[in-house]
């Protein structure tokens, strides 16, 4: 790896990650013997110390969930000073991305309502004209759909107003719609998205156990989820698909001001009850359920309730099977209820996996030296966000020598320093690599 040409490192920034990797000869000469009980015990102690430096002599037996289910240490002043500023940045990023997504949704609801219907002769061109026609020709339907709006419908005359307005549109060809059993309600889609979030918050925020990653987990969830919302803002605008879910009834408080409408639709703004029906590609339910499920599945090994390798290996296998079944259930009910097209579900799931994996590879790669000009503006804030993450402290101890790394696990070691990080022996790495994440 030390023989990598400078040109390769310049044009391929990720090639700099190869610097600390072992050569093939070193790998072939390593003894891959099965770790002994003593090796596993030493590795578990190392993992525990990277998470809980306040307990240098901690034994795995005392770091079980019932000894400290709520991890009181997370609420000490020192811990809060480290993690709350980073959590605040993640919250701001999340709300910014959701607001951009809501702007796109509000614009679509005003401009796209009736577009496909009018193209097929079922309706007028836009929401203003459609609501005007309903108000004068079908007042009961108008009151049910738009009676709670805090604005007056503008008077507009058009011959198209005389056409019968239907809140239905064309439905695109979809394999699941045609050939698979349908699901009668969208409540199962809500169960998948909301249930995944609730399970994750309870497991890693409410009851994280002694080896807690409460603030790190929550920060990363908001960062990744925010990125997905930002991507969604562009996909729903690029190709607005006709909504296949005819039971969707829009609730818009500010149809003439998308900036206010985007704010009214933010999470936590409970005094407004907003709903848009023109945002289809990709599915927000799919990304929410998939993202939280991924964070639950991957972080059970990173923040375990029990430091018992023999017990956790079989339990994690069962959890992996349950995770796969839960994801397939969620994806299916979203498409089979006609809540979204199958392509909406597929794209949402693929992007959730891609963004999750990209971020977790990125936060590991930033600790290795690289001088690519396009990477540096993102490396610095990422290192700041992840400086105190307990799983990365273990990762840097094992994989980032101080003379190569930007900042070693002990903190503050810079390239060129003569100080080196003491790496764990090979057998310890073999026995505990999974716990290091």
Coordinates of C-alpha atoms in Angstrom, one line a residue:
X1 CA 0.0 0.0 0.0
X2 CA 2.9 2.4 0.6
X3 CA 3.8 2.0 -3.1
X4 CA 0.6 3.7 -4.3
X5 CA 1.5 6.3 -7.0
X6 CA 0.8 9.9 -6.1
X7 CA -1.3 10.2 -9.3
X8 CA -3.7 7.5 -8.1
X9 CA -4.1 9.2 -4.8
X10 CA -4.8 12.5 -6.5
X11 CA -7.4 11.3 -9.0
X12 CA -8.9 8.7 -6.7
X13 CA -9.3 10.2 -3.2
X14 CA -10.7 7.0 -1.7
X15 CA -7.4 5.3 -2.6
X16 CA -5.8 7.0 0.3
X17 CA -7.8 4.7 2.6
X18 CA -5.6 1.9 1.4
X19 CA -2.6 3.3 3.1
X20 CA -3.0 1.6 6.5
X21 CA -4.2 -1.7 5.0
X22 CA -1.9 -4.7 5.3
X23 CA -0.1 -6.2 2.4
X24 CA -1.2 -9.6 1.0
X25 CA 1.9 -11.2 2.4
X26 CA 1.1 -10.0 5.9
X27 CA -2.5 -11.2 5.6
X28 CA -1.4 -14.6 4.3
X29 CA 1.2 -15.0 7.2
X30 CA -1.4 -14.1 9.9
X31 CA -2.6 -17.1 11.9
X32 CA -6.3 -17.2 11.6
X33 CA -6.8 -19.4 14.6
X34 CA -10.1 -19.5 16.5
X35 CA -9.9 -16.9 19.3
X36 CA -9.7 -18.5 22.7
X37 CA -12.0 -17.6 25.6
X38 CA -9.2 -15.4 27.0
X39 CA -8.9 -13.6 23.6
X40 CA -12.6 -12.9 23.5
X41 CA -12.6 -11.7 27.1
X42 CA -9.8 -9.3 26.4
X43 CA -11.5 -8.0 23.3
X44 CA -14.8 -7.4 25.2
X45 CA -12.9 -5.5 27.9
X46 CA -11.3 -3.4 25.2
X47 CA -14.7 -2.6 23.6
X48 CA -16.1 -1.8 27.1
X49 CA -13.2 0.6 27.8
X50 CA -13.6 2.4 24.5
X51 CA -17.3 3.0 25.4
X52 CA -16.9 3.6 29.1
X53 CA -13.4 5.1 29.8
X54 CA -14.7 5.9 33.3
X55 CA -14.6 2.2 34.1
X56 CA -11.1 1.2 33.1
X57 CA -11.3 -2.2 34.9
X58 CA -14.8 -2.9 33.8
X59 CA -15.8 -6.5 33.4
X60 CA -18.4 -7.5 30.8
X61 CA -20.5 -9.1 33.5
X62 CA -21.2 -5.7 35.1
X63 CA -22.1 -4.0 31.8
X64 CA -25.5 -5.6 31.3
X65 CA -28.7 -3.7 30.6
X66 CA -30.2 -4.2 34.1
X67 CA -27.2 -2.6 35.8
X68 CA -27.8 0.8 34.1
X69 CA -30.7 0.6 31.7
X70 CA -31.0 4.3 31.1
X71 CA -27.2 5.0 31.1
X72 CA -27.2 7.9 33.5
X73 CA -23.7 8.8 32.4
X74 CA -25.2 10.3 29.2
X75 CA -26.7 13.1 31.2
X76 CA -23.6 14.2 33.0
X77 CA -22.4 17.7 32.2
X78 CA -19.3 16.5 30.5
X79 CA -21.1 14.2 28.2
X80 CA -23.8 16.8 27.4
X81 CA -21.1 19.4 26.5
X82 CA -19.6 16.9 24.0
X83 CA -22.8 15.6 22.3
X84 CA -25.5 18.2 22.6
X85 CA -23.9 20.8 20.2
X86 CA -23.5 18.0 17.6
X87 CA -27.1 16.8 18.1
X88 CA -28.3 20.4 17.7
X89 CA -26.5 20.6 14.3
X90 CA -28.1 17.4 13.3
X91 CA -31.6 18.7 14.3
X92 CA -31.0 21.9 12.3
X93 CA -29.9 19.9 9.2
X94 CA -32.9 17.6 9.5
X95 CA -35.4 20.5 9.7
X96 CA -33.7 22.3 6.8
X97 CA -34.0 19.3 4.6
X98 CA -37.6 18.6 5.6
X99 CA -38.5 22.2 4.9
X100 CA -37.0 22.0 1.4
X101 CA -39.0 18.8 0.9
X102 CA -42.1 20.5 2.1
X103 CA -41.6 23.4 -0.3
X104 CA -41.6 20.9 -3.1
X105 CA -44.7 19.2 -1.8
X106 CA -46.6 22.5 -1.4
X107 CA -45.7 23.7 -4.9
X108 CA -46.8 20.4 -6.4
X109 CA -50.1 20.4 -4.5
X110 CA -50.9 23.9 -5.9
X111 CA -49.6 23.4 -9.4
X112 CA -50.2 19.7 -10.1
X113 CA -53.6 19.1 -8.7
X114 CA -55.9 18.4 -11.6
X115 CA -53.1 18.2 -14.2
X116 CA -53.5 14.6 -15.1
X117 CA -57.3 14.7 -14.7
X118 CA -57.6 17.7 -17.1
X119 CA -55.3 15.9 -19.6
X120 CA -57.8 13.0 -19.7
X121 CA -60.9 15.3 -19.7
X122 CA -61.9 14.5 -16.1
X123 CA -61.2 17.9 -14.5
X124 CA -59.9 21.4 -14.8
X125 CA -56.3 22.5 -14.9
X126 CA -55.5 23.4 -11.3
X127 CA -56.7 23.3 -7.7
X128 CA -58.0 26.9 -7.7
X129 CA -60.3 26.3 -10.6
X130 CA -61.3 22.8 -9.3
X131 CA -62.2 24.2 -5.9
X132 CA -64.2 27.0 -7.4
X133 CA -66.2 24.6 -9.5
X134 CA -66.9 22.4 -6.5
X135 CA -67.9 25.4 -4.4
X136 CA -70.7 26.4 -6.8
X137 CA -71.8 23.0 -8.1
X138 CA -71.1 20.5 -5.3
X139 CA -71.1 22.5 -2.1
X140 CA -71.2 19.4 0.2
X141 CA -68.1 17.9 -1.4
X142 CA -66.4 21.3 -1.3
X143 CA -67.1 21.7 2.4
X144 CA -65.8 18.2 3.2
X145 CA -62.6 18.7 1.3
X146 CA -61.9 22.4 1.6
X147 CA -64.1 23.7 4.4
X148 CA -61.3 24.0 6.9
X149 CA -59.2 26.2 4.7
X150 CA -58.3 29.7 5.9
X151 CA -58.6 31.5 2.6
X152 CA -61.1 32.5 0.0
X153 CA -61.2 30.8 -3.3
X154 CA -60.4 33.2 -6.1
X155 CA -63.2 33.7 -8.6
X156 CA -62.1 32.5 -12.0
X157 CA -64.2 31.9 -15.1
X158 CA -63.5 29.2 -17.5
X159 CA -65.4 26.9 -19.7
X160 CA -63.5 24.0 -18.2
X161 CA -65.3 24.8 -14.9
X162 CA -68.4 23.3 -16.3
X163 CA -66.8 19.9 -16.6
X164 CA -67.5 17.4 -13.8
X165 CA -64.6 17.5 -11.3
X166 CA -63.4 14.1 -10.0
X167 CA -60.7 13.6 -7.4
X168 CA -59.4 10.6 -9.4
X169 CA -56.6 10.3 -11.9
X170 CA -54.9 7.9 -14.2
X171 CA -53.1 5.0 -12.5
X172 CA -49.8 3.8 -14.0
X173 CA -49.2 0.2 -14.9
X174 CA -47.9 -1.6 -11.8
X175 CA -47.1 -5.3 -11.4
X176 CA -48.0 -5.4 -7.7
X177 CA -51.3 -3.6 -8.3
X178 CA -52.3 -6.2 -11.0
X179 CA -50.9 -9.5 -9.9
X180 CA -50.5 -9.5 -6.1
X181 CA -53.1 -9.6 -3.3
X182 CA -54.1 -6.1 -2.3
X183 CA -54.1 -4.6 1.2
X184 CA -57.3 -2.8 2.1
X185 CA -55.8 0.0 4.3
X186 CA -52.8 2.2 4.4
X187 CA -52.6 1.8 8.2
X188 CA -50.1 -1.1 7.7
X189 CA -47.8 1.4 5.9
X190 CA -48.1 3.7 8.8
X191 CA -47.3 0.8 11.1
X192 CA -44.2 0.0 9.3
X193 CA -42.8 3.6 9.3
X194 CA -44.0 4.6 12.7
X195 CA -43.3 1.3 14.4
X196 CA -39.7 1.2 13.1
X197 CA -39.1 4.7 14.5
X198 CA -40.7 3.9 17.9
X199 CA -38.7 0.6 18.3
X200 CA -35.5 2.4 17.5
X201 CA -36.1 5.3 19.8
X202 CA -37.1 3.0 22.7
X203 CA -34.1 0.7 22.2
X204 CA -31.3 3.3 21.7
X205 CA -32.6 6.5 23.2
X206 CA -35.0 5.5 26.1
X207 CA -33.3 2.3 27.2
X208 CA -29.8 2.1 25.7
X209 CA -28.1 0.2 28.4
X210 CA -24.6 0.8 29.9
X211 CA -22.9 0.7 26.5
X212 CA -25.0 3.6 25.3
X213 CA -24.7 5.3 21.9
X214 CA -27.8 7.5 22.6
X215 CA -26.5 10.8 21.3
X216 CA -24.4 9.4 18.5
X217 CA -27.3 7.2 17.3
X218 CA -29.8 10.0 17.4
X219 CA -27.4 12.4 15.6
X220 CA -26.7 10.0 12.8
X221 CA -30.4 9.1 12.3
X222 CA -31.2 12.8 11.8
X223 CA -28.3 13.4 9.4
X224 CA -29.1 10.4 7.3
X225 CA -32.8 10.9 7.3
X226 CA -32.3 14.6 6.5
X227 CA -30.2 13.6 3.4
X228 CA -33.1 11.4 2.2
X229 CA -35.6 14.2 2.6
X230 CA -33.3 16.5 0.6
X231 CA -33.1 13.9 -2.2
X232 CA -36.8 13.5 -2.2
X233 CA -37.4 17.2 -2.8
X234 CA -35.8 16.8 -6.2
X235 CA -37.2 13.5 -7.2
X236 CA -40.9 14.5 -6.6
X237 CA -40.3 17.6 -8.7
X238 CA -38.4 16.0 -11.5
X239 CA -41.2 13.6 -12.5
X240 CA -44.5 14.1 -10.6
X241 CA -46.4 10.8 -10.9
X242 CA -50.2 10.6 -10.7
X243 CA -51.2 9.5 -7.2
X244 CA -52.5 5.9 -7.2
X245 CA -54.1 6.4 -3.7
X246 CA -57.5 7.9 -4.3
X247 CA -58.4 8.0 -0.6
X248 CA -55.8 10.8 -0.1
X249 CA -57.6 14.1 0.6
X250 CA -55.3 17.1 0.7
X251 CA -55.4 19.5 3.7
X252 CA -53.8 22.8 2.8
X253 CA -53.9 25.9 5.0
X254 CA -51.8 28.3 2.9
X255 CA -52.3 27.3 -0.8
X256 CA -51.3 30.8 -2.0
X257 CA -48.0 30.8 0.0
X258 CA -45.8 27.7 -0.3
X259 CA -43.3 29.1 2.2
X260 CA -45.9 29.2 5.0
X261 CA -47.4 25.9 3.9
X262 CA -43.9 24.3 4.0
X263 CA -43.6 25.5 7.6
X264 CA -47.1 24.3 8.6
X265 CA -46.1 20.8 7.4
X266 CA -43.0 20.6 9.5
X267 CA -42.7 17.9 12.2
X268 CA -43.7 19.3 15.6
X269 CA -46.0 22.1 14.2
X270 CA -49.0 20.3 15.7
X271 CA -51.4 23.3 15.5
X272 CA -51.7 22.7 11.7
X273 CA -53.0 19.5 10.2
X274 CA -51.5 19.3 6.7
X275 CA -51.6 16.7 4.0
X276 CA -50.4 16.8 0.4
X277 CA -51.3 14.2 -2.2
X278 CA -49.0 15.0 -5.2
X279 CA -45.7 13.8 -3.8
X280 CA -45.3 10.2 -5.0
X281 CA -41.7 9.4 -6.1
X282 CA -40.2 8.3 -3.9
X283 CA -42.0 6.9 -0.9
X284 CA -41.4 8.7 2.4
X285 CA -42.9 5.8 4.4
X286 CA -40.4 3.4 2.8
X287 CA -37.4 5.6 3.6
X288 CA -38.5 6.2 7.1
X289 CA -39.2 2.5 7.9
X290 CA -36.1 1.3 6.1
X291 CA -33.8 3.9 7.7
X292 CA -34.9 3.2 11.2
X293 CA -34.8 -0.5 10.7
X294 CA -31.2 -0.3 9.4
X295 CA -30.2 1.7 12.4
X296 CA -31.8 -0.8 14.7
X297 CA -30.3 -3.8 13.0
X298 CA -26.7 -2.5 12.6
X299 CA -26.5 -0.8 16.0
X300 CA -27.6 -3.8 18.1
X301 CA -24.0 -5.1 17.8
X302 CA -22.5 -1.6 18.3
X303 CA -24.4 -0.8 21.5
X304 CA -25.3 -4.2 22.9
X305 CA -27.3 -4.8 26.0
X306 CA -25.0 -7.8 26.9
X307 CA -21.3 -8.2 26.4
X308 CA -21.6 -12.0 25.9
X309 CA -20.3 -13.0 22.5
X310 CA -21.6 -16.6 22.6
X311 CA -25.1 -15.5 23.5
X312 CA -25.1 -12.5 21.1
X313 CA -24.1 -14.4 18.0
X314 CA -27.2 -16.6 18.0
X315 CA -29.5 -13.7 19.0
X316 CA -28.1 -11.5 16.3
X317 CA -28.8 -14.2 13.7
X318 CA -32.5 -14.3 14.8
X319 CA -32.7 -10.5 14.7
X320 CA -31.2 -10.5 11.2
X321 CA -33.9 -12.9 10.0
X322 CA -36.7 -10.8 11.7
X323 CA -35.2 -7.6 10.2
X324 CA -35.4 -9.1 6.7
X325 CA -39.0 -10.2 7.2
X326 CA -40.0 -6.8 8.7
X327 CA -38.5 -5.0 5.7
X328 CA -40.3 -7.2 3.2
X329 CA -43.6 -6.8 5.1
X330 CA -43.3 -3.0 5.1
X331 CA -42.3 -2.7 1.4
X332 CA -45.1 -5.0 0.4
X333 CA -47.9 -3.4 2.3
X334 CA -47.0 0.1 1.0
X335 CA -47.2 -1.1 -2.6
X336 CA -50.1 -3.5 -2.1
X337 CA -52.3 -0.9 -0.5
X338 CA -51.8 1.3 -3.6
X339 CA -50.3 3.9 -1.3
X340 CA -47.3 4.2 -3.6
X341 CA -46.2 2.6 -6.8
X342 CA -43.8 -0.3 -6.6
X343 CA -41.0 1.9 -8.1
X344 CA -41.6 4.5 -5.3
X345 CA -40.9 1.7 -2.8
X346 CA -37.9 0.3 -4.6
X347 CA -36.3 3.7 -5.1
X348 CA -36.9 4.7 -1.5
X349 CA -35.4 1.4 -0.1
X350 CA -32.4 1.6 -2.4
X351 CA -31.6 5.2 -1.5
X352 CA -32.0 4.5 2.2
X353 CA -29.4 1.7 2.0
X354 CA -27.1 3.8 -0.2
X355 CA -27.2 6.9 2.1
X356 CA -26.8 4.8 5.2
X357 CA -23.8 2.9 3.9
X358 CA -22.2 5.9 2.4
X359 CA -22.4 7.9 5.6
X360 CA -20.9 5.1 7.7
X361 CA -18.1 4.5 5.2
X362 CA -17.5 8.2 5.1
X363 CA -17.1 8.7 8.8
X364 CA -14.5 6.0 8.9
X365 CA -12.5 7.2 5.9
X366 CA -12.2 10.8 7.2
X367 CA -9.6 9.7 9.8
X368 CA -7.1 8.7 7.1
X369 CA -5.0 11.4 5.4
X370 CA -6.1 12.6 2.0
X371 CA -5.5 15.9 0.3
X372 CA -8.2 16.0 -2.4
X373 CA -9.5 19.6 -2.5
X374 CA -13.2 18.4 -3.0
X375 CA -13.1 16.2 0.1
X376 CA -11.5 18.6 2.7
X377 CA -14.6 20.9 3.1
X378 CA -16.6 17.9 4.1
X379 CA -13.9 16.1 6.1
X380 CA -13.6 18.9 8.8
X381 CA -17.2 19.1 9.8
X382 CA -17.5 15.3 9.7
X383 CA -14.6 14.9 12.1
X384 CA -16.1 17.4 14.4
X385 CA -19.5 15.7 14.4
X386 CA -17.9 12.2 15.0
X387 CA -15.0 13.2 17.3
X388 CA -16.5 11.6 20.4
X389 CA -18.4 8.7 18.9
X390 CA -17.6 5.6 21.0
X391 CA -17.7 3.1 18.1
X392 CA -15.3 5.2 16.1
X393 CA -12.9 5.3 19.0
X394 CA -12.7 1.5 18.9
X395 CA -12.4 1.6 15.1
X396 CA -9.5 4.1 15.2
X397 CA -7.7 2.1 17.9
X398 CA -7.7 -1.0 15.7
X399 CA -7.3 0.5 12.2
X400 CA -5.7 4.0 12.3
X401 CA -2.1 4.1 13.3
X402 CA -1.3 7.5 14.8
X403 CA 1.5 8.3 12.3
X404 CA -1.0 7.7 9.4
X405 CA -4.2 8.9 10.9
X406 CA -5.6 12.4 11.2
X407 CA -6.6 12.1 14.8
X408 CA -5.9 8.9 16.8
X409 CA -8.4 7.4 19.2
X410 CA -6.5 8.8 22.2
X411 CA -7.1 12.3 20.7
X412 CA -5.0 15.0 19.3
X413 CA -2.3 12.9 17.5
X414 CA -1.5 14.6 14.1
X415 CA 0.4 13.2 11.0
X416 CA 4.1 13.3 11.5
X417 CA 3.9 12.8 15.2
X418 CA 6.3 10.2 16.7
X419 CA 3.6 9.0 19.0
X420 CA 1.8 5.8 17.9
X421 CA -1.5 4.3 18.9
X422 CA -1.1 0.9 20.5
X423 CA -3.0 -1.5 18.3
X424 CA -4.7 -4.6 19.6
X425 CA -3.1 -8.0 18.8
X426 CA -4.4 -9.7 15.7
X427 CA -6.3 -12.3 17.6
X428 CA -8.1 -9.6 19.6
X429 CA -9.1 -7.9 16.4
X430 CA -10.4 -11.2 15.0
X431 CA -12.5 -11.7 18.1
X432 CA -13.9 -8.2 18.5
X433 CA -14.1 -6.6 15.0
X434 CA -17.8 -6.9 14.9
X435 CA -18.2 -5.1 18.2
X436 CA -16.0 -2.2 16.9
X437 CA -18.6 -1.7 14.1

